[in-house]
């Protein structure tokens, strides 16, 4: 899950980054190309509109010039004056011929005419007009009379007869005083003009339109002759004072370029469909999208490979950490590179080597402590057994002393019958001699036992010294382990701090730093796990140190007891020596009694005194035996406490051995 999670996050992160970059490149390219084409179209439209405007002015100006020549011709003025005065004119044919010739030169001229203030009108070609037709009421006549010095024209309109667009151009005819006497005018069709403008081919299927000041379409692909002032887009064009206006028409997005023809005030413009303008851009956009999709797929494959190269060492290190956490220290950790993960792996490898050496040392020390504890237990058991034997021997001595006292009391009571019972006394003395020998032998045996106990006590002291040295060395090794654990914990804290700093720097990097933030969080989690494990090991070591200190205290108590036991053994040895001396004296006395048996009667009183002395000595021997017996019991109790301390030491050593047994080192795996 860890590997898949990191790999998925890196793949999504870099894929989204690559997708955003490709989308940004596509969008920027599309917008720049769109603006470039719009600028190109705008420049082309401005150039074409300037040419169309000049062409429109030339087209209108040509007829304006001809009409000015006609209106300013003296024959035209003469014709008008004669028509007004007499109703006829001699120059009528010339004027009409001039109009006819002008009409032949310009096929777009539908009708040429001259109207007078006398309500007469002559047309070329001839048109049947009603008798009550009054030309002075026509719009073109009134417009020309309103501006007598200028050539005027009406708004284009659709002819009822043939549906063509017609425009009237008129000029007032002035006399010598500058008074208007009539109007010369022509009706000209704009179809040829419209066809010429409509035939201009534009890039991106652009179309030319021409509106007069009232909004009548003079040139337009679909609205020819219609008024467009109600149209939302064209209405804005007519009222606008800027050079361009964007809008929609016929349900499609369009762009318009227009300008005003100075001579006529007409609006000439060009209309482009955005779809046609951006056709090539859309083709390029589709190509960019295709390339972006391919690049995204290739990029995702590369990102997956890169993510695997990053997560594989981390996953491998996680597996090693789990193996070590389970107690197997024989794992072979190898760094796969020199990057941060490789450095972390190398540091973990060094920590593992140090921990392996520490565990090996602890195991060796534990084995030595276990062996010493077993040896101490065995010695304690042997000492207890010896002490019990000494206690039995001392009890026998006490029993013998008590019996001796009883016998001496009996001898004292029967001293008066000594003479009569000499033979019986001889037997009694023989028995006393036998008992004295037995007492001597028991004393010798007790002395030997005490000497053996003294030797065992010295051996126990030696073992206690060795155990104390071993425990001190074990404590030193444990303290070294504790220092290494503190070093490992410090490294874990430093690693955690570095991971935290890396997370902060990744957060500052924003979107580009998320992948590094995820890696830093995983490294910090590993550092926290390592710190937790070192805390556990530290707690175990602390327990071992405390138990070792308690064992040392118990050993010191045992040594103190053993010292007291040694003093008691010395006193017992002295007592046995003294008792042996007394027994020797008693034997000598018995020998003297047997040698001086003949003079026993005379020395009866002295014998009584000696018997009393012997009784006193026997009582002292009995008391001494009881004291030795009590000392022996105390010694047994002390040895039992030593045995209990040895068992506690053995139990602590066993617990320590169980704690370190979960760690497997190379030497154990090889064996």
XYZ file of C-alpha atoms in Angstrom:
671
model
C 0.000 0.000 0.000
C 2.851 2.395 0.839
C 4.520 1.937 -2.507
C 1.279 2.194 -4.432
C 0.230 5.269 -2.448
C 3.446 7.210 -3.127
C 3.536 6.120 -6.752
C -0.114 7.055 -7.277
C 0.349 10.470 -5.686
C 3.462 11.227 -7.740
C 1.768 10.006 -10.925
C -1.337 12.124 -10.300
C 0.735 15.163 -9.297
C 3.066 15.149 -12.288
C 0.269 14.144 -14.684
C -1.899 17.035 -13.522
C 1.085 19.384 -13.796
C 1.843 18.156 -17.317
C -1.841 18.399 -18.256
C -2.060 21.967 -16.928
C 1.097 22.949 -18.825
C -0.200 21.409 -22.057
C -3.597 23.058 -21.580
C -1.916 26.400 -20.878
C 0.292 26.050 -23.980
C -2.726 25.083 -26.096
C -4.838 27.930 -24.733
C -2.071 30.513 -25.140
C -1.292 29.302 -28.664
C -4.973 29.339 -29.577
C -5.476 32.850 -28.159
C -2.328 34.229 -29.785
C -3.225 32.756 -33.164
C -6.785 34.041 -32.782
C -5.577 37.543 -31.975
C -3.021 37.343 -34.790
C -5.709 36.372 -37.305
C -8.041 39.076 -35.984
C -5.289 41.664 -36.360
C -4.540 40.351 -39.841
C -8.228 40.471 -40.772
C -8.575 43.907 -39.237
C -5.594 45.266 -41.155
C -6.861 43.734 -44.368
C -10.391 44.999 -43.717
C -9.168 48.548 -43.021
C -7.178 48.537 -46.251
C -10.059 47.144 -48.293
C -12.572 49.515 -46.680
C -10.386 52.477 -47.479
C -10.259 51.352 -51.101
C -14.017 50.700 -51.162
C -14.641 54.135 -49.627
C -12.457 55.819 -52.227
C -14.090 53.786 -54.998
C -17.562 54.783 -53.718
C -16.559 58.447 -53.666
C -15.126 58.214 -57.179
C -18.256 56.458 -58.370
C -20.558 59.129 -56.915
C -18.158 61.957 -57.724
C -18.185 61.095 -61.419
C -21.937 61.587 -61.626
C -21.757 64.640 -59.387
C -19.259 66.223 -61.767
C -21.336 65.489 -64.822
C -24.440 66.830 -63.119
C -22.618 70.017 -62.147
C -21.553 70.521 -65.777
C -25.129 70.035 -66.888
C -26.586 72.382 -64.267
C -23.990 75.084 -64.948
C -24.314 74.863 -68.766
C -25.814 78.159 -70.116
C -28.019 76.222 -72.474
C -29.584 74.465 -69.471
C -30.314 77.840 -67.846
C -31.695 79.158 -71.144
C -33.907 76.094 -71.445
C -35.240 76.555 -67.932
C -35.955 80.251 -68.411
C -37.710 79.669 -71.738
C -39.771 76.866 -70.244
C -40.823 79.136 -67.427
C -41.667 82.071 -69.732
C -43.134 80.491 -72.853
C -43.681 76.858 -71.995
C -41.234 75.879 -74.764
C -37.581 76.359 -75.701
C -35.397 76.425 -78.774
C -32.565 74.702 -76.933
C -34.756 71.922 -75.682
C -33.305 69.488 -78.179
C -29.741 70.311 -77.240
C -30.347 69.861 -73.530
C -32.248 66.655 -74.042
C -29.593 65.428 -76.427
C -26.949 66.133 -73.807
C -28.962 64.112 -71.299
C -29.393 61.297 -73.779
C -25.701 61.225 -74.557
C -24.840 61.100 -70.876
C -27.290 58.241 -70.418
C -25.699 56.312 -73.254
C -22.258 56.709 -71.670
C -23.523 55.428 -68.331
C -25.857 52.448 -68.653
C -26.671 52.608 -64.927
C -28.553 55.887 -65.571
C -32.236 55.010 -65.608
C -33.623 58.458 -66.094
C -32.277 61.984 -66.680
C -34.502 65.015 -66.291
C -34.712 68.770 -65.892
C -37.536 70.310 -63.859
C -38.405 73.993 -63.577
C -40.170 76.267 -61.210
C -43.000 76.337 -63.752
C -43.794 72.723 -62.768
C -42.566 71.401 -66.116
C -40.238 68.461 -66.493
C -38.431 66.894 -69.441
C -37.134 63.336 -69.106
C -34.771 61.139 -71.104
C -35.998 58.670 -71.970
C -39.501 59.984 -72.181
C -41.814 58.913 -69.414
C -45.583 59.290 -69.462
C -46.468 61.352 -66.471
C -49.868 62.463 -65.212
C -51.038 65.874 -66.287
C -51.113 67.085 -62.724
C -47.622 65.839 -61.955
C -45.779 68.521 -60.014
C -42.001 67.913 -59.870
C -41.480 70.716 -57.377
C -43.091 68.571 -54.687
C -40.714 65.689 -55.148
C -38.114 65.058 -52.366
C -35.173 65.373 -54.741
C -36.460 68.747 -55.980
C -37.008 70.098 -52.481
C -33.615 68.757 -51.326
C -31.823 70.448 -54.245
C -33.647 73.725 -53.734
C -32.693 73.605 -50.041
C -29.000 73.432 -50.992
C -28.864 75.201 -54.365
C -25.087 75.427 -54.546
C -24.458 71.754 -53.817
C -25.127 68.470 -55.523
C -27.492 66.449 -53.395
C -28.685 62.906 -53.484
C -31.533 61.041 -51.957
C -31.429 57.902 -49.913
C -31.339 54.793 -52.105
C -34.657 53.044 -52.526
C -35.965 49.936 -54.260
C -37.645 50.619 -57.553
C -41.187 49.371 -57.735
C -40.935 48.622 -61.471
C -37.847 46.384 -61.509
C -36.817 45.993 -57.849
C -33.477 47.632 -58.444
C -31.856 49.988 -55.964
C -32.118 53.503 -57.277
C -30.632 56.763 -56.059
C -31.454 60.272 -57.326
C -28.673 62.832 -57.732
C -29.845 66.425 -58.193
C -28.399 69.937 -58.637
C -30.222 73.278 -58.606
C -29.941 75.367 -61.777
C -29.010 78.926 -60.834
C -29.394 82.125 -62.863
C -26.998 85.008 -62.951
C -28.301 86.245 -59.632
C -27.773 82.861 -57.971
C -31.491 82.217 -57.835
C -32.602 78.634 -58.374
C -34.806 78.336 -61.435
C -34.969 74.585 -61.690
C -33.319 71.319 -60.869
C -31.337 68.875 -63.013
C -31.310 65.323 -61.807
C -30.610 61.741 -62.699
C -31.955 58.444 -61.363
C -29.086 55.980 -61.265
C -29.208 52.312 -60.324
C -26.661 50.973 -57.815
C -26.897 47.325 -58.867
C -23.713 47.430 -60.917
C -22.008 49.245 -58.089
C -23.353 46.685 -55.611
C -22.294 43.807 -57.841
C -18.790 45.196 -58.116
C -18.457 45.545 -54.350
C -20.071 42.164 -53.744
C -17.672 40.488 -56.156
C -14.647 41.465 -54.109
C -13.229 38.237 -52.705
C -12.066 38.369 -49.097
C -10.151 35.923 -47.020
C -12.086 33.856 -44.493
C -15.287 34.326 -46.590
C -15.663 37.947 -45.545
C -18.582 39.972 -46.979
C -18.820 43.722 -47.766
C -21.856 45.752 -46.772
C -22.840 49.375 -47.444
C -25.555 51.289 -45.579
C -26.775 54.807 -46.152
C -27.299 57.208 -43.294
C -30.867 55.993 -42.734
C -29.770 52.357 -42.489
C -30.859 51.136 -45.919
C -28.707 48.248 -47.126
C -27.161 49.336 -50.470
C -24.759 46.410 -50.534
C -25.356 43.265 -48.459
C -25.374 39.523 -49.181
C -28.869 38.935 -47.751
C -30.447 42.266 -46.664
C -30.185 44.224 -49.902
C -32.601 47.177 -49.884
C -33.818 46.490 -46.365
C -33.584 48.852 -43.404
C -31.320 47.413 -40.739
C -31.711 50.007 -37.997
C -33.821 47.550 -35.976
C -31.131 44.902 -36.098
C -29.242 44.794 -32.804
C -25.776 44.519 -34.300
C -26.233 46.698 -37.386
C -28.148 49.268 -35.352
C -25.123 49.622 -33.125
C -22.904 49.954 -36.208
C -25.017 52.781 -37.585
C -25.028 54.650 -34.281
C -21.448 53.849 -33.333
C -18.591 56.315 -33.499
C -15.817 53.667 -33.116
C -14.099 51.746 -35.861
C -15.385 48.269 -35.036
C -18.154 46.482 -33.239
C -18.468 42.757 -32.303
C -21.782 40.984 -32.192
C -23.850 38.054 -33.382
C -26.127 37.748 -36.395
C -28.185 34.927 -37.798
C -27.337 32.999 -34.603
C -23.593 32.921 -35.370
C -20.755 34.925 -33.796
C -19.470 37.587 -36.175
C -16.996 40.452 -36.259
C -17.604 43.687 -38.187
C -15.214 46.365 -39.481
C -16.662 49.626 -40.855
C -16.007 53.281 -41.559
C -17.924 56.290 -42.898
C -17.602 57.463 -46.535
C -16.814 61.193 -46.147
C -18.612 62.307 -49.330
C -21.945 60.630 -48.730
C -21.925 59.758 -45.018
C -22.624 56.154 -45.921
C -21.267 53.356 -43.779
C -19.151 50.809 -45.586
C -18.012 47.745 -43.708
C -16.962 44.124 -43.791
C -18.472 41.201 -41.957
C -16.605 37.999 -40.988
C -17.903 34.847 -39.416
C -15.661 33.893 -36.485
C -15.902 30.207 -37.328
C -14.528 30.917 -40.803
C -11.831 33.179 -39.390
C -10.746 30.590 -36.828
C -11.044 27.552 -39.083
C -7.269 27.203 -39.449
C -6.807 28.010 -35.774
C -9.254 25.277 -34.834
C -7.342 22.851 -37.032
C -4.123 23.799 -35.288
C -5.914 23.571 -31.929
C -7.100 20.050 -32.708
C -3.551 19.109 -33.666
C -2.220 20.574 -30.425
C -4.849 18.638 -28.462
C -3.825 15.410 -30.199
C -0.143 16.069 -29.539
C -0.985 17.019 -25.937
C -2.853 13.747 -25.399
C 0.084 11.783 -26.796
C 2.532 13.831 -24.706
C 0.342 13.291 -21.624
C 0.323 9.514 -22.152
C 4.092 9.430 -22.692
C 4.595 11.770 -19.725
C 2.446 9.562 -17.488
C 4.513 6.535 -18.486
C 7.714 8.429 -17.674
C 6.236 9.647 -14.380
C 5.254 6.087 -13.442
C 8.803 4.885 -14.125
C 10.278 7.779 -12.125
C 7.789 7.188 -9.279
C 8.741 3.516 -9.189
C 12.431 4.435 -9.008
C 11.625 6.634 -5.978
C 9.215 4.341 -4.138
C 11.100 1.071 -4.690
C 14.063 1.982 -2.375
C 11.635 3.353 0.231
C 9.576 0.142 0.123
C 12.743 -1.953 0.385
C 13.899 0.096 3.398
C 10.458 -0.291 4.987
C 10.734 -4.089 4.575
C 14.174 -4.047 6.259
C 12.822 -1.930 9.128
C 9.935 -4.367 9.628
C 12.369 -7.310 9.652
C 14.571 -5.601 12.268
C 11.470 -4.708 14.325
C 10.584 -8.418 14.400
C 14.026 -9.159 15.950
C 16.024 -10.328 12.918
C 19.279 -8.342 12.892
C 20.839 -10.450 10.112
C 19.112 -8.499 7.324
C 21.486 -7.231 4.623
C 20.751 -3.536 4.013
C 22.218 -1.993 0.870
C 21.833 1.593 -0.336
C 20.534 1.840 -3.912
C 21.804 5.373 -4.609
C 23.344 8.535 -3.238
C 20.114 10.482 -2.839
C 18.282 11.205 0.427
C 16.744 7.712 0.516
C 20.171 6.168 -0.080
C 21.696 8.229 2.730
C 18.838 7.219 5.049
C 19.411 3.553 4.122
C 23.149 3.888 4.798
C 22.481 5.479 8.204
C 20.045 2.670 9.038
C 22.706 0.143 8.008
C 25.280 1.717 10.363
C 22.727 1.761 13.182
C 21.957 -1.923 12.515
C 25.671 -2.853 12.688
C 26.063 -1.038 16.021
C 22.870 -2.580 17.417
C 24.017 -6.039 16.288
C 27.321 -5.619 18.180
C 25.525 -4.361 21.270
C 23.080 -7.287 21.294
C 25.963 -9.744 20.839
C 27.813 -8.205 23.806
C 24.677 -8.270 25.946
C 24.067 -11.895 25.070
C 27.642 -12.807 26.052
C 27.394 -10.913 29.324
C 24.045 -12.546 30.037
C 25.564 -15.973 29.512
C 28.398 -15.176 31.944
C 25.965 -13.854 34.545
C 23.794 -16.948 34.111
C 26.809 -19.226 34.575
C 27.968 -17.314 37.672
C 24.457 -17.436 39.135
C 24.284 -21.201 38.577
C 27.711 -21.634 40.202
C 26.671 -19.491 43.178
C 23.506 -21.534 43.587
C 25.478 -24.778 43.557
C 27.989 -23.469 46.101
C 25.168 -22.226 48.311
C 23.493 -25.614 48.182
C 26.767 -27.365 49.060
C 27.395 -24.927 51.913
C 23.889 -25.497 53.269
C 24.435 -29.225 53.139
C 27.781 -28.902 54.948
C 26.208 -26.620 57.528
C 23.464 -29.123 58.137
C 26.062 -31.839 58.695
C 27.928 -29.560 61.122
C 24.649 -28.895 62.889
C 24.086 -32.622 63.255
C 27.606 -33.081 64.556
C 27.186 -30.243 67.015
C 23.922 -31.782 68.226
C 25.753 -35.062 68.777
C 28.419 -33.226 70.745
C 25.725 -31.561 72.798
C 24.057 -34.891 73.444
C 27.399 -36.389 74.424
C 28.141 -33.511 76.765
C 24.746 -33.857 78.385
C 25.279 -37.578 78.862
C 28.704 -36.905 80.319
C 27.235 -34.447 82.787
C 24.626 -36.982 83.826
C 27.283 -39.634 84.280
C 29.441 -37.334 86.339
C 26.464 -36.490 88.508
C 25.860 -40.140 89.008
C 29.519 -40.634 89.835
C 29.336 -37.852 92.413
C 26.268 -39.379 94.007
C 27.949 -42.739 94.242
C 31.337 -41.451 95.331
C 30.558 -42.582 98.839
C 30.097 -46.082 97.521
C 33.323 -45.858 95.554
C 35.117 -48.286 97.708
C 32.413 -50.869 97.588
C 31.918 -50.519 93.892
C 35.513 -50.209 92.702
C 35.104 -52.791 90.047
C 31.926 -51.091 88.892
C 33.758 -47.809 88.951
C 36.563 -49.312 86.903
C 34.028 -50.360 84.360
C 32.478 -46.932 84.525
C 35.863 -45.342 84.065
C 36.495 -47.561 81.102
C 33.153 -46.451 79.702
C 34.072 -42.896 80.468
C 37.338 -43.402 78.629
C 35.465 -44.815 75.649
C 33.075 -41.923 75.675
C 35.996 -39.549 75.943
C 37.608 -41.106 72.902
C 34.323 -40.844 71.039
C 34.051 -37.247 72.141
C 37.590 -36.640 70.949
C 36.805 -38.230 67.598
C 33.596 -36.175 67.307
C 35.532 -33.059 68.154
C 38.089 -33.856 65.503
C 35.288 -34.486 62.981
C 33.593 -31.229 63.987
C 36.881 -29.404 63.629
C 37.331 -30.849 60.144
C 33.766 -29.898 59.225
C 34.345 -26.401 60.507
C 37.581 -26.235 58.505
C 35.688 -27.432 55.394
C 32.970 -24.862 56.090
C 35.657 -22.188 56.370
C 37.104 -23.247 52.996
C 33.676 -23.175 51.367
C 33.061 -19.758 52.891
C 36.276 -18.461 51.322
C 35.238 -19.955 47.967
C 31.841 -18.279 48.306
C 33.579 -14.960 48.929
C 35.650 -15.494 45.775
C 32.521 -16.334 43.750
C 30.774 -13.247 45.132
C 33.754 -11.131 44.037
C 33.600 -12.614 40.535
C 29.833 -12.095 40.376
C 30.196 -8.494 41.549
C 32.867 -7.832 38.899
C 30.677 -9.467 36.228
C 27.663 -7.425 37.267
C 29.688 -4.215 37.224
C 30.968 -5.031 33.732
C 27.417 -5.909 32.696
C 26.253 -2.554 34.086
C 29.002 -0.786 32.107
C 27.954 -2.606 28.908
C 24.324 -1.755 29.559
C 25.240 1.896 30.054
C 27.115 1.777 26.726
C 23.972 0.301 25.153
C 21.941 3.088 26.747
C 24.322 5.687 25.253
C 23.961 4.089 21.803
C 20.183 4.091 22.238
C 20.328 7.793 23.128
C 22.455 8.356 19.991
C 19.910 6.453 17.874
C 17.079 8.418 19.458
C 18.973 11.661 18.730
C 19.423 10.583 15.107
C 15.703 9.793 14.897
C 14.863 13.240 16.296
C 17.255 14.875 13.796
C 15.696 12.836 10.964
C 12.224 13.845 12.147
C 13.326 17.502 12.280
C 14.819 17.283 8.769
C 11.607 15.684 7.483
C 9.575 18.461 9.128
C 11.808 21.102 7.495
C 11.425 19.318 4.124
C 7.609 19.343 4.572
C 7.703 23.087 5.315
C 9.869 23.769 2.254
C 7.585 21.567 0.119
C 4.556 23.508 1.409
C 6.267 26.739 0.394
C 6.845 25.309 -3.094
C 3.063 24.944 -3.541
C 1.808 22.487 -6.127
C 5.359 21.649 -7.290
C 6.333 20.540 -3.843
C 3.525 18.107 -2.985
C 5.379 14.965 -4.056
C 8.395 16.007 -1.869
C 5.959 16.706 1.007
C 4.560 13.147 0.752
C 8.120 11.668 0.729
C 9.103 13.895 3.696
C 5.997 12.735 5.642
C 6.893 9.064 5.034
C 10.511 9.672 6.142
C 9.225 11.400 9.300
C 6.894 8.469 10.004
C 9.846 6.044 9.737
C 11.875 8.277 12.064
C 9.019 8.280 14.609
C 8.815 4.464 14.422
C 12.582 4.196 14.967
C 12.314 6.582 17.949
C 9.453 4.488 19.384
C 11.474 1.263 19.068
C 14.535 2.862 20.684
C 12.324 4.019 23.570
C 11.155 0.442 24.035
C 14.733 -0.858 23.999
C 15.712 1.929 26.420
C 12.900 0.920 28.809
C 14.088 -2.702 28.700
C 17.673 -1.638 29.391
C 16.488 0.576 32.270
C 14.701 -2.448 33.786
C 17.872 -4.532 33.411
C 19.969 -1.828 35.077
C 17.514 -1.560 37.989
C 17.419 -5.364 38.437
C 21.247 -5.526 38.260
C 21.509 -2.841 40.940
C 19.095 -4.818 43.155
C 21.186 -7.975 42.641
C 24.354 -6.082 43.600
C 22.629 -4.858 46.791
C 21.483 -8.418 47.603
C 25.007 -9.715 46.966
C 26.415 -7.133 49.321
C 23.933 -8.271 51.970
C 24.867 -11.880 51.256
C 28.564 -10.987 51.548
C 27.875 -9.319 54.893
C 26.031 -12.412 56.095
C 28.807 -14.605 54.729
C 31.335 -12.502 56.657
C 29.328 -13.018 59.822
C 29.193 -16.717 59.021
C 32.990 -16.737 58.614
C 33.367 -15.143 62.049
C 30.993 -17.735 63.503
C 32.996 -20.522 61.848
C 36.206 -19.134 63.388
C 34.564 -19.062 66.791
C 33.281 -22.603 66.249
C 36.777 -23.727 65.254
C 38.232 -22.199 68.401
C 35.502 -23.864 70.459
C 36.301 -27.242 68.904
C 39.991 -26.754 69.605
C 39.212 -25.843 73.184
C 36.910 -28.841 73.488
C 39.623 -31.104 72.088
C 42.025 -29.752 74.656
C 39.554 -30.439 77.422
C 38.937 -33.928 76.146
C 42.684 -34.487 76.091
C 42.928 -33.294 79.648
C 40.037 -35.542 80.568
C 41.771 -38.512 78.999
C 44.941 -37.696 80.866
C 42.928 -37.406 84.047
C 41.286 -40.761 83.448
C 44.676 -42.291 82.838
C 45.930 -40.787 86.043
C 42.848 -42.130 87.824
C 43.524 -45.590 86.470
C 47.192 -45.318 87.390
C 46.352 -44.019 90.839
C 43.416 -46.321 91.324
C 45.140 -47.779 94.316
C 45.314 -44.432 96.001
C 41.752 -43.545 95.076
C 40.477 -43.699 98.563
C 43.047 -41.322 99.906
C 42.372 -38.865 97.090
C 38.612 -39.187 97.273
C 38.103 -35.599 98.189
C 40.368 -34.408 95.406
C 38.570 -36.753 93.063
C 35.258 -35.242 94.027
C 36.615 -31.818 93.321
C 37.906 -32.960 90.000
C 34.612 -34.588 89.252
C 32.926 -31.310 89.975
C 35.412 -29.561 87.709
C 34.702 -32.100 85.013
C 30.959 -31.498 85.433
C 31.502 -27.782 85.122
C 33.617 -28.262 82.037
C 31.032 -30.619 80.578
C 28.301 -28.090 81.223
C 30.407 -25.453 79.506
C 30.959 -27.840 76.585
C 27.212 -28.417 76.364
C 26.563 -24.686 76.420
C 29.246 -24.164 73.781
C 27.701 -26.908 71.674
C 24.336 -25.188 71.899
C 25.929 -21.908 70.831
C 27.658 -23.669 67.937
C 24.321 -25.232 67.064
C 22.649 -21.772 67.062
C 25.494 -20.323 64.965
C 25.130 -23.191 62.566
C 21.393 -22.490 62.257
C 22.161 -18.830 61.599
C 24.707 -19.892 58.995
C 22.126 -22.101 57.317
C 19.655 -19.193 57.319
C 22.281 -16.885 55.787
C 23.115 -19.480 53.165
C 19.431 -19.811 52.366
C 19.263 -16.029 51.847
C 22.331 -16.296 49.610
C 20.567 -19.047 47.684
C 17.468 -16.859 47.322
C 19.645 -13.949 46.082
C 21.360 -16.309 43.636
C 17.959 -17.483 42.398
C 16.851 -13.841 41.956
C 20.060 -13.153 40.053
C 19.430 -16.241 37.950
C 15.836 -15.085 37.267
C 17.013 -11.563 36.289
C 19.652 -13.089 34.027
C 16.994 -15.309 32.469
C 14.706 -12.312 31.838
C 17.599 -10.391 30.272
C 18.398 -13.403 28.129
C 14.743 -13.642 27.024
C 14.746 -9.897 26.180
C 17.797 -10.104 23.926
C 16.933 -13.545 22.502
C 14.351 -11.932 20.184
C 17.230 -10.280 18.332
C 18.947 -12.614 15.894
C 22.542 -11.814 14.929
C 24.714 -13.153 12.146
C 26.664 -15.487 14.437
C 23.465 -17.172 15.594
C 22.084 -17.479 12.087
C 25.365 -19.009 10.858
C 25.426 -21.481 13.732
